[in-house]
Coordinates of C-alpha atoms in Angstrom, one line a residue:
X709 CA 0.0 0.0 0.0
X710 CA 1.6 3.3 -1.1
X711 CA 1.5 6.5 1.0
X712 CA -1.4 8.1 -0.8
X713 CA -3.6 5.0 -0.4
X714 CA -2.6 4.6 3.2
X715 CA -3.6 8.1 4.0
X716 CA -6.9 7.7 2.2
X717 CA -7.6 4.6 4.2
X718 CA -7.5 6.6 7.4
X719 CA -11.1 7.4 6.5
X720 CA -13.2 4.4 7.5
X721 CA -15.3 4.4 4.4
X722 CA -12.2 4.0 2.2
X723 CA -10.7 1.5 4.6
X724 CA -13.7 -0.7 4.1
X725 CA -13.7 -0.2 0.4
X726 CA -10.0 -1.1 0.1
X727 CA -10.6 -4.4 1.9
X728 CA -13.6 -5.1 -0.4
X729 CA -11.2 -4.5 -3.4
X730 CA -8.8 -7.2 -2.0
X731 CA -11.4 -9.9 -2.3
X732 CA -12.7 -11.2 -5.7
X733 CA -16.4 -10.4 -6.0
X734 CA -17.6 -10.6 -9.5
X735 CA -21.2 -11.7 -10.1
X736 CA -21.7 -15.3 -8.9
X737 CA -18.4 -15.1 -7.1
X738 CA -19.4 -13.2 -4.0
X739 CA -19.2 -15.9 -1.3
X740 CA -15.7 -14.9 -0.1
X741 CA -16.8 -11.3 0.3
X742 CA -20.1 -12.3 1.9
X743 CA -18.2 -14.5 4.4
X744 CA -15.8 -11.7 5.2
X745 CA -18.5 -9.1 5.9
X746 CA -20.5 -11.6 8.0
X747 CA -17.4 -12.3 10.2
X748 CA -16.6 -8.6 10.4
X749 CA -20.2 -7.7 11.6
X750 CA -20.1 -10.4 14.3
X751 CA -16.6 -9.4 15.4
X752 CA -18.0 -5.9 16.3
X753 CA -21.0 -7.4 18.2
X754 CA -23.7 -7.0 15.5
X755 CA -26.3 -9.6 14.6
X756 CA -25.6 -10.9 11.1
X757 CA -27.2 -13.6 9.0
X758 CA -26.3 -15.0 5.6
X759 CA -28.9 -16.7 3.5
X760 CA -28.5 -19.6 1.0
X761 CA -27.5 -17.3 -1.9
X762 CA -25.0 -15.4 0.3
X763 CA -27.0 -12.2 0.9
X764 CA -25.9 -10.7 4.2
X765 CA -28.4 -9.0 6.6
X766 CA -27.0 -7.1 9.6
X767 CA -29.0 -5.6 12.5
X768 CA -27.8 -2.7 14.6
X769 CA -29.8 -1.4 17.6
X770 CA -30.9 2.2 17.8
X771 CA -28.6 4.7 19.5
X772 CA -29.8 5.7 23.0
X773 CA -33.0 7.8 22.8
X774 CA -33.9 6.6 19.3
X775 CA -35.3 3.2 20.2
X776 CA -38.9 4.1 19.4
X777 CA -38.2 5.3 15.9
X778 CA -39.2 3.1 12.9
X779 CA -36.2 1.2 11.5
X780 CA -34.3 2.1 8.4
X781 CA -32.8 -0.3 5.9
X782 CA -29.5 0.5 4.2
X783 CA -29.0 -1.5 1.0
X784 CA -26.2 -2.1 -1.5
X785 CA -25.0 -5.0 -3.7
X786 CA -21.7 -6.8 -3.3
X787 CA -20.9 -7.9 -6.8
X788 CA -19.1 -5.9 -9.5
X789 CA -18.8 -5.8 -13.2
X790 CA -15.5 -7.3 -14.3
X791 CA -14.1 -5.4 -17.3
X792 CA -10.4 -4.9 -18.2
X793 CA -8.6 -2.9 -20.8
X794 CA -7.2 -4.7 -23.8
X795 CA -3.8 -6.3 -23.0
X796 CA -4.2 -6.1 -19.3
X797 CA -3.3 -9.3 -17.4
X798 CA -5.8 -9.4 -14.5
X799 CA -7.7 -12.4 -13.2
X800 CA -10.9 -11.2 -11.5
X801 CA -11.2 -14.6 -9.7
X802 CA -8.1 -14.1 -7.7
X803 CA -6.4 -10.7 -8.2
X804 CA -7.1 -7.7 -6.0
X805 CA -8.3 -4.5 -7.6
X806 CA -5.3 -2.1 -7.9
X807 CA -6.0 1.5 -6.8
X808 CA -4.6 4.7 -8.4
X809 CA -5.0 8.0 -6.5
X810 CA -4.7 11.2 -8.5
X811 CA -5.8 14.3 -6.6
X812 CA -9.5 13.9 -5.8
X813 CA -9.9 10.9 -8.1
X814 CA -9.7 7.2 -7.3
X815 CA -9.4 4.7 -10.2
X816 CA -7.4 1.8 -11.4
X817 CA -5.5 3.9 -13.9
X818 CA -7.6 2.6 -16.7
X819 CA -6.7 -1.0 -16.2
X820 CA -9.9 -2.6 -14.9
X821 CA -13.2 -1.6 -13.4
X822 CA -12.9 -0.3 -9.9
X823 CA -16.0 -1.9 -8.4
X824 CA -17.3 1.3 -6.9
X825 CA -20.5 0.0 -8.4
X826 CA -21.4 -0.9 -5.7
X827 CA -18.5 -1.6 -3.4
X828 CA -18.5 2.0 -2.2
X829 CA -22.2 1.6 -1.2
X830 CA -21.3 -1.4 0.9
X831 CA -18.4 0.5 2.4
X832 CA -20.7 3.5 3.3
X833 CA -23.1 1.2 5.1
X834 CA -20.3 -0.6 6.9
X835 CA -18.8 2.7 8.2
X836 CA -22.3 3.6 9.6
X837 CA -22.6 0.2 11.2
X838 CA -19.3 0.4 13.1
X839 CA -19.6 4.0 14.3
X840 CA -21.1 4.1 17.8
X841 CA -20.9 7.9 18.0
X842 CA -23.8 8.3 15.4
X843 CA -27.4 9.1 16.3
X844 CA -29.8 6.8 14.4
X845 CA -32.9 4.7 14.6
X846 CA -32.7 0.9 14.5
X847 CA -30.7 0.0 11.4
X848 CA -30.7 -3.0 9.1
X849 CA -28.1 -3.3 6.3
X850 CA -28.7 -5.7 3.4
X851 CA -25.9 -6.6 1.1
X852 CA -27.1 -8.5 -1.9
X853 CA -25.5 -10.7 -4.6
X854 CA -25.7 -10.9 -8.4
X855 CA -27.2 -7.5 -9.0
X856 CA -25.1 -7.0 -12.1
X857 CA -26.2 -10.3 -13.6
X858 CA -29.8 -11.4 -12.8
X859 CA -30.7 -9.8 -9.4
X860 CA -30.6 -13.2 -7.7
X861 CA -30.0 -11.6 -4.3
X862 CA -32.8 -9.1 -4.3
X863 CA -35.2 -11.6 -5.9
X864 CA -34.4 -14.4 -3.4
X865 CA -34.4 -12.2 -0.3
X866 CA -37.1 -13.5 2.1
X867 CA -39.9 -10.8 2.3
X868 CA -40.6 -11.6 6.0
X869 CA -37.1 -10.3 6.8
X870 CA -37.9 -6.9 5.4
X871 CA -38.9 -5.3 8.7
X872 CA -38.3 -1.6 7.6
X873 CA -40.7 0.5 5.5
X874 CA -37.9 3.0 4.9
X875 CA -35.1 2.1 2.5
X876 CA -32.0 4.0 1.5
X877 CA -30.3 2.3 -1.5
X878 CA -26.6 3.3 -1.9
X879 CA -26.2 2.5 -5.6
X880 CA -26.3 5.9 -7.3
X881 CA -23.6 8.0 -9.0
X882 CA -24.3 11.7 -8.4
X883 CA -24.0 13.2 -4.9
X884 CA -26.4 16.1 -5.5
X885 CA -29.2 14.0 -6.9
X886 CA -31.7 11.8 -5.1
X887 CA -33.1 8.9 -7.2
X888 CA -36.8 8.3 -6.7
X889 CA -37.5 5.6 -9.3
X890 CA -35.8 3.4 -11.8
X891 CA -36.5 1.4 -14.9
X892 CA -37.2 -2.3 -15.3
X893 CA -35.7 -4.5 -17.9
X894 CA -34.8 -7.9 -19.4
X895 CA -32.1 -9.9 -21.1
X896 CA -33.1 -10.8 -24.7
X897 CA -31.0 -13.2 -26.8
X898 CA -31.3 -13.6 -30.5
X899 CA -30.3 -17.0 -31.8
X900 CA -29.8 -18.3 -35.3
X901 CA -28.2 -21.4 -36.9
X902 CA -25.7 -20.8 -39.7
X903 CA -24.6 -22.9 -42.6
X904 CA -20.9 -23.6 -42.6
X905 CA -19.0 -24.0 -45.9
X906 CA -15.5 -25.3 -46.7
X907 CA -12.9 -22.6 -47.4
X908 CA -12.0 -22.2 -51.1
X909 CA -8.5 -23.2 -52.0
X910 CA -6.0 -20.3 -51.7
X911 CA -8.2 -18.0 -49.5
X912 CA -6.4 -16.4 -46.6
X913 CA -7.6 -15.7 -43.0
X914 CA -7.8 -12.2 -41.5
X915 CA -8.7 -10.7 -38.2
X916 CA -10.8 -7.5 -38.4
X917 CA -11.2 -5.7 -35.1
X918 CA -12.3 -2.4 -33.5
X919 CA -11.3 -1.3 -30.1
X920 CA -10.3 1.7 -28.0
X921 CA -13.8 2.8 -27.3
X922 CA -14.9 4.3 -24.0
X923 CA -17.9 2.0 -23.4
X924 CA -19.9 2.6 -20.2
X925 CA -23.1 1.6 -18.4
X926 CA -25.7 0.3 -20.8
X927 CA -28.4 2.3 -19.0
X928 CA -26.8 5.4 -17.5
X929 CA -24.7 6.1 -20.6
X930 CA -26.9 4.9 -23.4
X931 CA -27.8 8.5 -24.4
X932 CA -24.2 9.8 -24.6
X933 CA -23.5 8.8 -28.2
X934 CA -20.5 6.6 -27.4
X935 CA -19.8 4.0 -30.1
X936 CA -20.9 0.4 -29.7
X937 CA -18.0 -1.8 -30.9
X938 CA -20.5 -4.5 -32.2
X939 CA -22.3 -2.0 -34.4
X940 CA -19.0 -0.6 -35.7
X941 CA -17.7 -4.1 -36.5
X942 CA -20.9 -4.7 -38.5
X943 CA -20.3 -1.6 -40.5
X944 CA -16.7 -2.7 -41.2
X945 CA -18.0 -6.0 -42.4
X946 CA -20.6 -4.4 -44.6
X947 CA -17.8 -2.4 -46.2
X948 CA -15.7 -5.5 -46.6
X949 CA -18.6 -7.4 -48.2
X950 CA -19.0 -4.6 -50.8
X951 CA -15.3 -5.1 -51.8
X952 CA -15.0 -8.8 -51.9
X953 CA -16.6 -12.2 -51.5
X954 CA -15.9 -13.3 -48.0
X955 CA -16.7 -16.0 -45.4
X956 CA -17.0 -15.4 -41.6
X957 CA -15.3 -17.9 -39.3
X958 CA -15.9 -16.3 -35.9
X959 CA -17.1 -13.1 -34.2
X960 CA -16.6 -12.1 -30.6
X961 CA -17.9 -8.7 -29.6
X962 CA -18.5 -7.2 -26.2
X963 CA -18.2 -9.0 -22.9
X964 CA -21.3 -8.1 -20.9
X965 CA -24.7 -7.1 -21.9
X966 CA -24.9 -4.4 -19.2
X967 CA -21.8 -2.6 -20.6
X968 CA -21.6 -0.7 -23.9
X969 CA -19.2 -2.8 -25.9
X970 CA -15.6 -1.4 -26.2
X971 CA -14.1 -4.1 -28.4
X972 CA -15.2 -6.5 -31.1
X973 CA -13.4 -8.7 -33.7
X974 CA -14.2 -11.0 -36.5
X975 CA -12.1 -13.8 -38.2
X976 CA -12.8 -14.0 -41.9
X977 CA -11.6 -15.6 -45.1
X978 CA -10.9 -13.7 -48.3
X979 CA -9.5 -14.2 -51.7
X980 CA -5.9 -13.0 -51.4
X981 CA -6.1 -10.5 -54.2
X982 CA -9.0 -8.7 -52.4
X983 CA -7.3 -8.1 -49.0
X984 CA -5.6 -4.8 -50.0
X985 CA -8.9 -3.3 -51.1
X986 CA -10.6 -4.4 -47.9
X987 CA -7.8 -2.9 -45.8
X988 CA -8.1 0.4 -47.6
X989 CA -11.9 0.5 -47.0
X990 CA -11.5 -0.3 -43.3
X991 CA -8.9 2.4 -42.8
X992 CA -11.2 4.9 -44.4
X993 CA -14.0 3.8 -42.0
X994 CA -11.7 4.3 -39.0
X995 CA -11.4 7.9 -39.9
X996 CA -15.2 8.1 -40.4
X997 CA -15.8 6.7 -36.9
X998 CA -13.4 9.2 -35.3
X999 CA -15.3 12.0 -37.0
X1000 CA -18.6 10.6 -35.8
X1001 CA -17.2 10.5 -32.2
X1002 CA -15.1 13.6 -31.7
X1003 CA -15.2 13.4 -27.9
X1004 CA -14.6 9.7 -27.1
X1005 CA -13.2 8.4 -30.4
X1006 CA -9.6 9.6 -30.0
X1007 CA -8.4 6.2 -29.0
X1008 CA -10.5 4.2 -31.5
X1009 CA -8.5 1.8 -33.6
X1010 CA -9.4 -0.5 -36.4
X1011 CA -7.0 -3.3 -37.2
X1012 CA -6.9 -5.7 -40.2
X1013 CA -4.2 -8.2 -40.1
X1014 CA -3.4 -11.8 -41.2
X1015 CA -4.6 -14.4 -38.7
X1016 CA -5.2 -18.1 -38.0
X1017 CA -8.9 -19.1 -38.2
X1018 CA -11.0 -22.3 -38.1
X1019 CA -11.2 -23.8 -41.6
X1020 CA -14.9 -23.1 -41.9
X1021 CA -16.9 -20.1 -43.1
X1022 CA -20.4 -18.8 -43.4
X1023 CA -21.7 -16.2 -45.8
X1024 CA -22.0 -12.9 -44.1
X1025 CA -25.5 -11.9 -45.2
X1026 CA -27.6 -13.5 -42.4
X1027 CA -25.2 -12.4 -39.7
X1028 CA -25.0 -8.9 -40.9
X1029 CA -28.8 -8.8 -41.3
X1030 CA -29.0 -9.5 -37.6
X1031 CA -26.3 -7.1 -36.5
X1032 CA -27.6 -4.2 -38.6
X1033 CA -31.4 -4.7 -38.0
X1034 CA -31.5 -5.6 -34.3
X1035 CA -32.3 -2.5 -32.2
X1036 CA -29.5 -0.7 -30.3
X1037 CA -29.7 2.5 -28.4
X1038 CA -32.6 4.8 -27.5
X1039 CA -36.0 3.5 -28.4
X1040 CA -38.2 6.1 -26.8
X1041 CA -37.6 9.2 -24.6
X1042 CA -39.6 10.0 -21.4
X1043 CA -42.4 12.4 -22.2
X1044 CA -42.6 13.7 -18.6
X1045 CA -38.9 14.2 -17.8
X1046 CA -37.0 16.2 -20.4
X1047 CA -33.8 14.5 -21.5
X1048 CA -34.6 11.2 -19.7
X1049 CA -34.5 8.0 -21.7
X1050 CA -37.6 5.8 -21.2
X1051 CA -36.8 2.7 -23.2
X1052 CA -33.6 1.5 -24.8
X1053 CA -31.7 -1.6 -25.9
X1054 CA -28.0 -2.4 -25.7
X1055 CA -26.6 -4.8 -28.3
X1056 CA -24.1 -6.0 -25.7
X1057 CA -22.5 -9.3 -26.8
X1058 CA -22.1 -11.1 -30.2
X1059 CA -20.9 -14.6 -30.6
X1060 CA -20.4 -16.5 -33.9
X1061 CA -18.9 -19.9 -33.4
X1062 CA -19.6 -23.6 -34.1
X1063 CA -22.9 -23.3 -32.3
X1064 CA -24.2 -20.5 -34.6
X1065 CA -24.9 -16.8 -34.0
X1066 CA -25.9 -15.5 -30.6
X1067 CA -26.6 -11.8 -29.9
X1068 CA -27.2 -10.8 -26.2
X1069 CA -29.1 -7.6 -25.6
X1070 CA -30.4 -5.7 -22.5
X1071 CA -33.8 -4.0 -22.8
X1072 CA -34.5 -1.3 -20.3
X1073 CA -37.8 0.6 -19.8
X1074 CA -39.6 2.6 -17.2
X1075 CA -42.8 1.3 -18.7
X1076 CA -43.4 -2.5 -18.7
X1077 CA -45.7 -2.2 -21.7
X1078 CA -42.9 -0.6 -23.8
X1079 CA -40.4 -3.2 -22.6
X1080 CA -42.8 -5.9 -23.8
X1081 CA -43.4 -4.1 -27.1
X1082 CA -39.7 -3.8 -27.9
X1083 CA -39.2 -7.5 -27.2
X1084 CA -42.2 -8.4 -29.4
X1085 CA -40.6 -6.3 -32.2
X1086 CA -37.4 -8.3 -31.7
X1087 CA -39.3 -11.6 -31.7
X1088 CA -40.9 -10.8 -35.1
X1089 CA -37.7 -9.6 -36.6
X1090 CA -35.9 -12.8 -35.4
X1091 CA -38.6 -14.9 -37.1
X1092 CA -38.1 -12.9 -40.4
X1093 CA -34.3 -13.5 -40.1
X1094 CA -34.7 -17.2 -39.6
X1095 CA -33.9 -17.2 -35.9
X1096 CA -35.6 -16.8 -32.6
X1097 CA -35.5 -14.8 -29.4
X1098 CA -35.3 -15.9 -25.8
X1099 CA -36.2 -13.7 -22.8
X1100 CA -34.6 -14.1 -19.3
X1101 CA -33.5 -12.0 -16.3
X1102 CA -36.8 -10.0 -16.2
X1103 CA -36.6 -7.4 -13.4
X1104 CA -39.2 -4.9 -12.2
X1105 CA -39.2 -1.1 -12.3
X1106 CA -39.4 1.2 -9.3
X1107 CA -42.2 3.6 -9.9
X1108 CA -42.0 7.2 -8.7
X1109 CA -44.2 8.1 -5.8
X1110 CA -45.3 11.7 -5.4
X1111 CA -45.4 11.6 -1.5
X1112 CA -42.2 10.5 0.3
X1113 CA -41.4 11.5 3.8
X1114 CA -38.0 9.8 3.6
X1115 CA -37.2 11.8 0.4
X1116 CA -38.1 15.0 2.2
X1117 CA -36.1 14.2 5.3
X1118 CA -33.0 13.4 3.3
X1119 CA -33.4 16.6 1.2
X1120 CA -33.7 18.7 4.3
X1121 CA -30.6 17.2 5.8
X1122 CA -28.7 17.7 2.6
X1123 CA -29.7 21.3 2.3
X1124 CA -28.7 22.0 5.9
X1125 CA -25.2 20.7 5.1
X1126 CA -24.7 21.9 1.5
X1127 CA -26.8 25.1 1.4
X1128 CA -29.1 24.0 -1.4
X1129 CA -31.5 21.1 -1.9
X1130 CA -30.6 18.0 -4.0
X1131 CA -32.2 17.4 -7.4
X1132 CA -34.8 14.6 -7.6
X1133 CA -34.9 12.2 -10.6
X1134 CA -35.6 8.8 -11.9
X1135 CA -32.9 6.8 -13.7
X1136 CA -32.6 4.7 -16.8
X1137 CA -31.0 1.9 -14.9
X1138 CA -32.3 -1.1 -13.0
X1139 CA -32.1 -0.9 -9.2
X1140 CA -32.9 -3.5 -6.7
X1141 CA -35.5 -1.3 -5.1
X1142 CA -38.1 -2.5 -7.5
X1143 CA -37.9 -6.0 -6.0
X1144 CA -38.3 -4.7 -2.5
X1145 CA -41.4 -2.7 -3.5
X1146 CA -42.9 -6.0 -4.8
X1147 CA -42.2 -7.5 -1.3
X1148 CA -43.5 -4.6 0.7
X1149 CA -45.9 -2.2 -1.0
X1150 CA -45.8 0.5 1.7
X1151 CA -42.0 1.0 1.2
X1152 CA -40.7 4.5 1.1
X1153 CA -37.3 4.5 -0.7
X1154 CA -34.6 6.7 -2.1
X1155 CA -31.2 5.9 -3.8
X1156 CA -28.1 8.0 -3.2
X1157 CA -24.4 7.8 -3.8
X1158 CA -21.1 9.6 -4.5
X1159 CA -19.9 11.0 -7.9
X1160 CA -18.7 8.1 -10.0
X1161 CA -18.0 8.0 -13.7
X1162 CA -17.8 5.4 -16.4
X1163 CA -19.2 2.5 -14.5
X1164 CA -18.8 -0.9 -16.2
X1165 CA -15.6 0.2 -18.0
X1166 CA -11.9 0.3 -17.1
X1167 CA -12.2 4.1 -17.1
X1168 CA -14.3 3.9 -13.9
X1169 CA -13.5 6.7 -11.4
X1170 CA -14.7 7.6 -7.9
X1171 CA -14.6 11.2 -6.5
X1172 CA -13.0 11.0 -3.1
X1173 CA -14.4 14.2 -1.7
X1174 CA -17.9 13.2 -2.9
X1175 CA -17.7 10.0 -0.9
X1176 CA -17.0 12.0 2.3
X1177 CA -19.9 14.4 1.4
X1178 CA -22.4 11.6 0.9
X1179 CA -21.3 10.0 4.2
X1180 CA -22.0 13.2 6.1
X1181 CA -25.4 13.7 4.5
X1182 CA -26.3 10.0 5.2
X1183 CA -25.4 10.3 8.8
X1184 CA -27.3 13.6 9.2
X1185 CA -30.4 12.1 7.5
X1186 CA -30.2 9.0 9.8
X1187 CA -30.1 11.3 12.9
X1188 CA -33.2 13.1 11.6
X1189 CA -35.0 9.9 10.8
X1190 CA -34.6 8.9 14.4
X1191 CA -36.1 12.0 15.9

């Protein structure tokens, strides 16, 4: 631990976050972190229980004089999205997350995701739980698993254990904004068989790839105009198809449906005399892409180079039909909230291999009816393209409620500390709060968190001063909720 990190960890929130970052905790790999938090809670005299999916529920009695107040639930998820930059050797199943401190910014230096989503939320709650100087009502803290994959933790959490009707979710990314609702969504997979053909004599294999994109969160960043590597690869292949006969051997694009794809590549076979023309066309498109993305495209790179490939190929038409016609990006804006996305789709992962073509997408919508309609459009398109669609990981929205005493109490505490009230909004991202509303219909909930940028990408950063600000506001709100 270097001097800057050691100094930062004098703050208890960052001390907890640092320890979280030493333990692998990707989705479906949270047991070690769950065990560690459970041991920690019991070691400081708190009641802690771990369920069959490794959710952790911790109880802390009220501070003296606050025993009669209704309890408050603090909630965050333990798992993180595991993304790394091209060429970085990092094993998320065993390697700790490396910190880089630059001024007020905490990151990994662009190597991997930091895991502030939502490790910092867990750390904020742990700091509250261990501080016996705070004034607060009875507290529960729930740390869930698999939020980034299929919401297993929130879905499987036993409703009878939800004793509080006041919930503060700690999974937001702007310290001056209180979230009051979130979208629902689903995973939708497009599947299609392909016909494999033998490779003509004399044809050569090439790797066509696009990388260096910024990526980001498939909900929070879907409106920012950042390139989707899978879409750009399809455009490159369209250009190659115009120049030459070709056969596709493999495609691998994106790595997680909840992240806007940063890299994608295809292995293809070409007549040798056509390779130079394809290369020229791809180089021209690289310049076009950079012009289209003047802010985030400065590191974009297209490569076209000889490669080894399986000696099989499929004609590009059906594959490109799917990649160019399946929806990606904004489907409908929110009529009531200017600038807010209502419904979108992220074409997050593409696989062409011996099993055929698979495209993995994430549909998000504040309106279940629009989510269903977008999936129905994909189903019908899939049928026209000779494939099919499969739906999974369906999660509920958290609907905005006009009246919220919890929201008002937090706003008052924030204004007293910061001199102005926070903004109120709903977000185009899935939060676990929707599941808890389904379990307890009288729930009053908000979501808060410190300033974070570029979730779900190696460029993820966390603002240090903002973490401290959110902790002060959270503690002040808890004191007010106990009065």
